[in-house]
Amino acid sequence: MKTGHLLDELINITQISKSDFALKMDMSPSGLSKILSGNRLPFEKEKSEFSYRVAKLIADATFEYNCYFKFQNIFPIIYNFSTKNDLEEFLTCAVEYALDQDFAYVNNRNNDYPTTEHCYLGAKATQNMYCILGSDYLTTYKNENLEFYSTTPFYNKFYFEIFPKVEILSAFHYPKMSFNHLINYDYLDSANDDFCLNFLRAIELMQRVGDFNLWTIDDTITNSFLLLKGHFLITFSVQLDGTPIMTYIRHKTYLSSFYNSMMSKNARKLSFSRKEAQATLLNHPKLIDKFINRGIVASYNFVPFGFFLTKEELHKSFEDRKLTDSILNMLNTTMYGDSAFYLNIDSLTSFYNNGKLIVPLLGTVIINQKDRLNFFKRYDPAISETKKNKLNVLNCDLPKVSIIHANGLSIIYTTDSEYKKEKFHLVKTNRIHETLMKSISTGNLKEMNFNVDLWNSYLGELTSKPASKF
């Protein structure tokens, strides 16, 4: 991140002329122009004052509700600023970071093999620098293959106020970025109840912007980290008083050593693309039956799955009859068996709007607009009050995933907005199911008491709105 480029982008966001900005900074326009072009830097002893004044000017001109979207071109990893002071602190850190990079270059400091590294103490400093560092590397190396490895503490109580607020803005997609998250089941099973939705949201978010994979290792994970292979290592720890601390490491020799040590821990991949899953099923055709025989306990469907499609409709849409029948068997067992069945309002609305129903491992089936209301009638028996395990509808903000849970194993399904880029994450734990059920029973996830009258009222409201025609 170069100071000149950063300032140029920030000034353009404010829509203040460069001459006016220079005057507000008590600089000459030519002096500012030299900084923007990279031909001059402020004195190093003036770094803090210069950074603060730039940040204050930018914050005064840009702060408003959801203003963080304005900065997405330079900070694709960012969070929503609650106050103008939050934005000032963030921009101060960003300008200081850019200046430090330029000072190191001018003074011939070797950033690849430094003799000292950087630590950031406290939740706010950690949050700011996590976003700034990540954004710098994503924008600088966006055309290169980027391999991230992480045990980022999404479910650590000391970091709970940091990571759930961080966003990777969905307007960005990095086809050459892979994000690999390592978990240890013992640690996962002992995590607090708040972790579940944050964990699922993180999976959905990372899958939207790159290629996300879950891995498990045998060793207990004692330290949390984020490694960008060949570029940096960020470690997270907690002081005795509970204060979080983040350490930023760039030494190339150590990065290589750390990566080799990590990969020697018998890491096993838990995530599979559609192609990988199909190949596995071709070699092991009984896997779906084995999953069903575990005993499907519950399913949570926050994307529109094709549970009520018929065998004839599926055979008409897909050529692989054997795989189609296996998937249909799993969907029917999930829907009509003794398992708890949950979906959310958003998935129903999404289906009505675009007519697309997901059939995992196969693709989508599109229902014409004129037929969608009749298709919804297939839900009626599940809505009936007399059905023992009726369909349960949630009305709250939920990650766009689907989870089918059998005893001891959850399959977490993610896809992109076009329902083409599928991922299946196989997690051998009851923890996700248990925390979702607890959140529903305690009311943290709002369950609607749907009956036939309320269902018909919902359909009437839904069909009064325009939908896509196919």
XYZ file of C-alpha atoms in Angstrom:
470
model
C 0.000 0.000 0.000
C 1.616 3.224 -1.218
C 0.899 6.496 0.570
C 0.379 8.445 -2.642
C -2.110 5.958 -4.069
C -3.990 5.700 -0.761
C -4.300 9.487 -0.375
C -5.348 9.900 -4.004
C -8.135 7.329 -3.557
C -9.270 8.870 -0.274
C -9.369 12.401 -1.694
C -11.380 11.189 -4.692
C -13.909 9.610 -2.321
C -14.432 12.949 -0.552
C -14.940 14.756 -3.907
C -12.853 17.614 -2.505
C -10.507 19.195 -5.029
C -6.844 18.451 -4.423
C -6.027 22.147 -4.079
C -8.715 22.586 -1.409
C -7.517 19.452 0.375
C -3.946 20.795 0.371
C -5.108 24.087 1.874
C -7.051 22.279 4.602
C -3.836 20.364 5.386
C -1.838 23.644 5.479
C 0.158 22.421 2.494
C 0.854 23.879 -0.907
C -0.894 22.166 -3.843
C 2.531 21.356 -5.304
C 3.623 19.769 -2.026
C 0.542 17.549 -1.988
C 1.074 16.700 -5.630
C 4.594 15.447 -4.869
C 3.266 13.176 -2.113
C 0.515 11.824 -4.375
C 3.031 11.072 -7.122
C 5.383 9.312 -4.710
C 8.185 11.842 -5.147
C 8.038 13.040 -1.558
C 7.037 11.823 1.894
C 6.253 13.723 5.081
C 9.032 13.717 7.650
C 9.005 10.459 9.628
C 8.713 12.374 12.915
C 5.495 13.958 11.574
C 3.893 10.613 10.703
C 1.336 10.533 13.523
C 0.229 14.154 13.152
C 0.046 13.908 9.351
C -1.958 10.670 9.494
C -4.401 12.049 12.040
C -5.058 15.244 10.064
C -5.652 13.308 6.834
C -7.988 10.904 8.629
C -9.969 13.697 10.265
C -10.464 15.532 6.975
C -11.600 12.376 5.198
C -13.910 11.345 8.064
C -15.479 14.831 8.280
C -16.267 14.690 4.561
C -17.467 11.098 4.272
C -18.951 9.816 7.528
C -22.604 8.804 7.298
C -24.704 5.674 7.707
C -23.057 2.732 5.888
C -20.257 4.980 4.624
C -17.844 2.026 4.720
C -19.073 1.007 1.256
C -17.390 4.127 -0.130
C -13.987 2.667 0.729
C -14.454 -0.781 -0.815
C -12.008 -0.278 -3.698
C -9.094 0.206 -1.311
C -10.451 -1.718 1.696
C -12.441 -4.751 0.484
C -12.047 -6.111 4.024
C -13.720 -3.598 6.312
C -16.420 -3.116 8.944
C -19.305 -0.719 9.477
C -18.235 2.349 11.447
C -20.571 3.166 14.324
C -19.163 6.658 14.905
C -17.061 9.204 13.077
C -14.335 8.581 15.637
C -14.251 4.900 14.578
C -13.676 5.977 10.982
C -10.979 8.465 12.025
C -9.106 5.792 13.987
C -9.323 3.340 11.092
C -8.056 5.854 8.512
C -5.283 7.039 10.856
C -4.057 3.446 11.142
C -4.258 3.017 7.363
C -2.254 6.148 6.549
C 0.374 5.313 9.198
C 0.668 1.794 7.770
C 1.149 3.146 4.229
C 3.759 5.625 5.418
C 5.648 2.878 7.282
C 5.747 0.852 4.054
C 7.169 3.800 2.138
C 9.661 4.738 4.848
C 10.934 1.139 4.862
C 11.443 1.256 1.087
C 13.192 4.637 1.143
C 15.491 3.533 3.971
C 16.261 0.164 2.335
C 14.791 -1.859 5.179
C 14.310 -5.509 4.291
C 10.638 -6.245 4.974
C 11.051 -9.865 3.834
C 13.543 -10.628 6.629
C 12.886 -8.043 9.362
C 14.638 -8.183 12.715
C 11.469 -7.029 14.513
C 7.772 -7.633 13.962
C 4.609 -5.705 14.885
C 2.072 -6.288 17.665
C -1.335 -4.608 17.980
C -2.920 -4.502 21.425
C -6.649 -4.267 22.083
C -9.835 -5.059 20.189
C -9.984 -1.849 18.137
C -6.343 -1.937 17.018
C -6.688 -5.619 16.142
C -9.874 -5.048 14.159
C -8.445 -2.073 12.260
C -5.134 -3.684 11.337
C -6.740 -7.023 10.461
C -8.826 -5.187 7.837
C -5.985 -2.963 6.615
C -3.437 -5.763 6.243
C -5.902 -8.116 4.571
C -7.114 -5.414 2.192
C -3.560 -4.420 1.253
C -2.563 -7.934 0.241
C -5.848 -8.692 -1.526
C -5.654 -5.555 -3.675
C -1.901 -5.748 -4.294
C -1.801 -9.435 -5.239
C -5.336 -9.895 -6.584
C -4.074 -11.444 -9.839
C -1.882 -14.004 -8.064
C -2.763 -17.312 -6.452
C -3.395 -16.520 -2.786
C -3.484 -19.395 -0.294
C -4.870 -18.521 3.135
C -4.727 -20.930 6.074
C -6.564 -20.039 9.224
C -7.696 -20.990 12.691
C -9.204 -17.508 13.066
C -11.088 -17.504 16.394
C -14.640 -16.902 15.146
C -15.962 -18.527 18.313
C -13.489 -17.224 20.914
C -15.298 -15.010 23.446
C -12.407 -12.530 23.554
C -12.613 -11.973 19.787
C -16.399 -12.130 19.560
C -16.691 -8.346 19.168
C -14.116 -8.283 16.350
C -14.608 -10.918 13.673
C -18.415 -11.021 13.384
C -18.306 -7.336 12.394
C -15.665 -7.723 9.669
C -16.945 -8.036 6.117
C -15.409 -8.983 2.800
C -17.600 -6.926 0.524
C -19.458 -9.288 -1.804
C -18.907 -7.068 -4.834
C -15.433 -8.595 -4.922
C -14.628 -12.105 -6.053
C -11.128 -13.523 -6.114
C -11.094 -16.610 -8.359
C -7.442 -17.274 -7.514
C -7.939 -17.079 -3.741
C -8.327 -20.195 -1.614
C -9.213 -19.921 2.053
C -8.488 -22.996 4.160
C -9.844 -23.073 7.706
C -8.459 -25.661 10.135
C -10.571 -27.046 12.960
C -9.979 -29.490 15.772
C -13.093 -31.352 16.918
C -12.227 -31.244 20.625
C -11.879 -27.477 20.457
C -15.003 -27.142 18.338
C -17.097 -29.219 20.732
C -16.017 -27.082 23.674
C -16.708 -23.733 21.961
C -19.398 -21.465 23.391
C -22.909 -21.394 21.956
C -22.397 -18.094 20.125
C -19.915 -19.614 17.696
C -22.372 -21.479 15.481
C -23.984 -18.752 13.379
C -20.702 -16.819 13.186
C -18.989 -19.974 11.961
C -21.703 -20.602 9.337
C -21.712 -16.968 8.234
C -17.928 -17.075 7.846
C -18.211 -20.180 5.640
C -20.857 -18.514 3.468
C -18.914 -15.252 3.204
C -15.591 -16.854 2.264
C -17.262 -19.102 -0.295
C -18.772 -16.030 -1.970
C -15.432 -14.314 -2.518
C -13.102 -17.268 -3.146
C -12.685 -21.005 -2.744
C -13.333 -22.057 0.854
C -12.286 -25.386 2.387
C -12.502 -26.830 5.889
C -9.680 -29.041 7.192
C -9.189 -30.960 10.409
C -5.962 -31.811 12.188
C -5.194 -34.271 14.968
C -3.236 -31.921 17.221
C -5.048 -29.625 19.613
C -5.183 -26.080 18.264
C -3.731 -23.915 21.019
C -3.046 -20.749 18.993
C -5.199 -18.904 16.484
C -3.601 -17.634 13.288
C -4.103 -16.440 9.735
C -1.364 -17.405 7.266
C -1.115 -16.047 3.724
C 1.385 -18.469 2.231
C 4.610 -16.730 1.299
C 3.466 -13.303 2.518
C 2.528 -13.006 6.188
C 1.437 -14.728 9.371
C -0.950 -13.109 11.843
C -1.288 -14.716 15.263
C -3.975 -14.014 17.847
C -3.576 -14.379 21.580
C -5.086 -13.068 24.807
C -3.371 -11.304 27.700
C -3.987 -12.286 31.346
C -6.629 -9.582 31.714
C -8.504 -10.767 28.600
C -7.114 -8.126 26.224
C -6.673 -9.483 22.682
C -3.325 -9.035 20.939
C -2.468 -9.546 17.271
C 1.076 -10.140 16.005
C 2.009 -9.505 12.350
C 4.965 -11.604 11.077
C 6.624 -11.249 7.650
C 9.945 -13.108 7.971
C 10.046 -15.402 4.911
C 12.142 -18.125 6.547
C 9.784 -18.393 9.477
C 6.716 -18.352 7.218
C 8.089 -21.334 5.317
C 8.906 -23.175 8.525
C 5.456 -22.475 9.965
C 3.706 -23.717 6.823
C 5.705 -26.957 6.761
C 4.966 -27.553 10.446
C 1.254 -26.957 9.898
C 1.051 -29.366 6.963
C 2.821 -32.087 8.959
C -0.115 -32.296 11.410
C -1.993 -34.878 9.319
C -4.372 -32.284 7.886
C -7.447 -33.814 6.243
C -9.790 -31.979 3.910
C -13.480 -31.851 4.908
C -14.798 -29.859 1.930
C -15.660 -31.092 -1.546
C -16.762 -29.409 -4.744
C -19.560 -30.904 -6.833
C -17.019 -32.565 -9.124
C -15.050 -33.985 -6.181
C -18.194 -35.254 -4.477
C -19.464 -36.893 -7.670
C -16.121 -38.632 -8.176
C -16.179 -39.893 -4.572
C -19.701 -41.264 -4.984
C -18.700 -42.952 -8.221
C -16.014 -44.888 -6.324
C -18.144 -45.362 -3.186
C -21.799 -45.517 -4.349
C -23.119 -46.542 -0.911
C -22.003 -43.375 0.875
C -25.395 -41.666 0.703
C -27.107 -44.805 2.061
C -24.539 -44.947 4.885
C -25.294 -41.330 5.750
C -29.043 -42.037 5.808
C -28.473 -45.116 7.967
C -26.748 -42.977 10.593
C -30.201 -41.610 11.259
C -31.053 -38.149 9.938
C -31.917 -36.037 12.972
C -32.625 -32.592 11.509
C -32.207 -30.368 8.488
C -31.872 -26.596 8.353
C -32.528 -25.159 4.915
C -31.737 -21.509 4.320
C -31.430 -21.903 0.544
C -34.268 -23.257 -1.655
C -33.732 -27.029 -1.813
C -35.987 -29.110 -4.088
C -37.495 -31.277 -1.354
C -40.919 -31.521 -2.987
C -39.798 -32.324 -6.517
C -41.062 -35.625 -7.908
C -39.027 -38.458 -9.348
C -40.448 -37.723 -12.794
C -39.435 -34.050 -12.585
C -35.899 -34.968 -11.554
C -35.507 -37.616 -14.271
C -36.696 -35.088 -16.817
C -34.076 -32.568 -15.656
C -31.018 -34.782 -15.057
C -29.495 -37.631 -17.042
C -27.710 -39.504 -14.234
C -30.626 -41.654 -13.019
C -28.630 -43.534 -10.378
C -27.303 -40.394 -8.695
C -30.684 -38.693 -9.080
C -32.450 -41.532 -7.283
C -29.885 -41.499 -4.464
C -30.324 -37.758 -3.938
C -34.121 -38.114 -4.081
C -33.960 -40.846 -1.444
C -31.952 -38.587 0.886
C -34.275 -35.609 0.344
C -37.400 -37.721 0.910
C -35.934 -39.340 4.027
C -35.145 -35.875 5.344
C -38.556 -34.439 4.511
C -40.890 -37.313 5.315
C -38.963 -39.150 8.041
C -38.896 -38.456 11.756
C -36.279 -35.716 11.573
C -36.903 -32.082 12.476
C -37.237 -29.931 9.377
C -36.541 -26.201 9.300
C -36.470 -23.634 6.534
C -36.586 -19.856 6.530
C -38.813 -17.262 4.929
C -35.994 -15.938 2.749
C -35.540 -19.301 1.000
C -39.272 -19.471 0.206
C -39.253 -15.908 -1.103
C -36.137 -16.591 -3.170
C -37.818 -19.574 -4.838
C -40.944 -17.585 -5.622
C -38.909 -14.717 -7.085
C -36.647 -16.730 -9.400
C -38.258 -20.169 -9.581
C -34.995 -22.014 -8.886
C -34.830 -25.113 -6.694
C -31.473 -26.654 -5.802
C -30.860 -30.352 -6.240
C -27.446 -30.963 -4.628
C -24.793 -32.609 -6.828
C -27.010 -32.232 -9.886
C -27.995 -28.603 -10.471
C -31.231 -26.640 -10.391
C -34.791 -27.169 -11.522
C -36.670 -24.075 -12.645
C -40.407 -23.840 -12.024
C -42.288 -21.492 -14.347
C -43.926 -18.510 -12.706
C -47.468 -19.709 -13.481
C -46.738 -23.022 -11.732
C -45.095 -21.734 -8.557
C -48.234 -21.249 -6.502
C -49.360 -24.796 -7.295
C -45.898 -26.033 -6.324
C -46.278 -24.343 -2.946
C -49.426 -26.421 -2.417
C -47.123 -29.427 -2.084
C -46.091 -27.962 1.276
C -49.653 -28.168 2.637
C -49.409 -31.629 4.277
C -46.233 -30.576 6.081
C -47.920 -27.380 7.306
C -50.956 -29.265 8.634
C -51.443 -29.053 12.401
C -52.128 -32.786 12.568
C -48.708 -33.766 11.227
C -46.375 -34.932 13.993
C -43.226 -33.404 12.540
C -44.589 -30.484 10.601
C -42.473 -28.062 8.639
C -40.909 -25.410 10.880
C -40.365 -21.915 9.490
C -37.805 -19.449 10.826
C -38.110 -15.714 10.265
C -34.695 -14.198 10.981
C -31.435 -13.286 9.293
C -29.574 -16.520 8.569
C -26.539 -17.482 6.474
C -27.407 -18.883 3.046
C -26.480 -22.487 3.760
C -28.253 -25.797 4.157
C -27.386 -28.333 6.852
C -28.484 -31.948 6.998
C -27.498 -33.510 10.304
C -27.275 -37.228 11.040
C -25.962 -38.671 14.289
C -22.401 -37.402 14.677
C -22.143 -35.816 11.226
C -23.341 -32.555 9.665
C -23.222 -31.859 5.931
C -23.004 -28.099 5.428
C -23.991 -27.075 1.899
C -22.981 -23.741 0.368
C -23.396 -22.339 -3.110
C -23.022 -19.076 -5.006
C -25.792 -16.682 -6.056
C -26.265 -18.583 -9.327
C -26.465 -21.968 -7.520
C -23.586 -23.328 -9.608
C -20.516 -23.300 -7.372
C -21.415 -25.941 -4.790
C -19.424 -26.990 -1.757
C -20.144 -29.806 0.697
C -18.480 -29.505 4.107
C -18.563 -32.722 6.174
C -18.131 -31.967 9.865
C -18.130 -34.880 12.319
C -19.733 -33.206 15.299
C -23.151 -32.733 16.894
C -22.206 -29.241 18.023
C -23.673 -27.287 15.105
C -27.003 -29.110 15.352
C -27.118 -28.735 19.130
C -26.448 -25.006 19.077
C -29.007 -24.382 16.313
C -31.654 -26.315 18.233
C -30.794 -24.417 21.417
C -31.021 -21.079 19.586
C -34.451 -22.044 18.272
C -35.747 -23.304 21.633
C -34.577 -20.169 23.471
C -36.046 -17.844 20.834
C -32.714 -16.466 19.615
C -33.776 -17.777 16.208
C -37.395 -16.721 15.721
C -39.681 -19.629 14.822
C -43.046 -18.862 13.229
C -46.007 -20.912 14.417
C -47.256 -21.669 10.927
C -50.691 -23.197 10.519
C -52.814 -23.642 7.396
C -54.475 -20.205 7.682
C -51.186 -18.374 8.233
C -49.578 -20.333 5.384
C -52.385 -19.381 2.979
C -52.127 -15.774 4.106
C -48.397 -15.823 3.452
C -48.932 -17.277 -0.041
C -51.520 -14.622 -0.779
C -49.117 -11.860 0.211
C -46.268 -13.495 -1.708
C -48.207 -13.938 -4.946
C -49.408 -10.324 -4.876
C -45.844 -9.292 -5.683
C -44.202 -9.556 -9.137
C -41.803 -12.440 -9.726
C -39.349 -13.418 -12.452
C -40.807 -15.114 -15.486
C -39.144 -18.271 -16.836
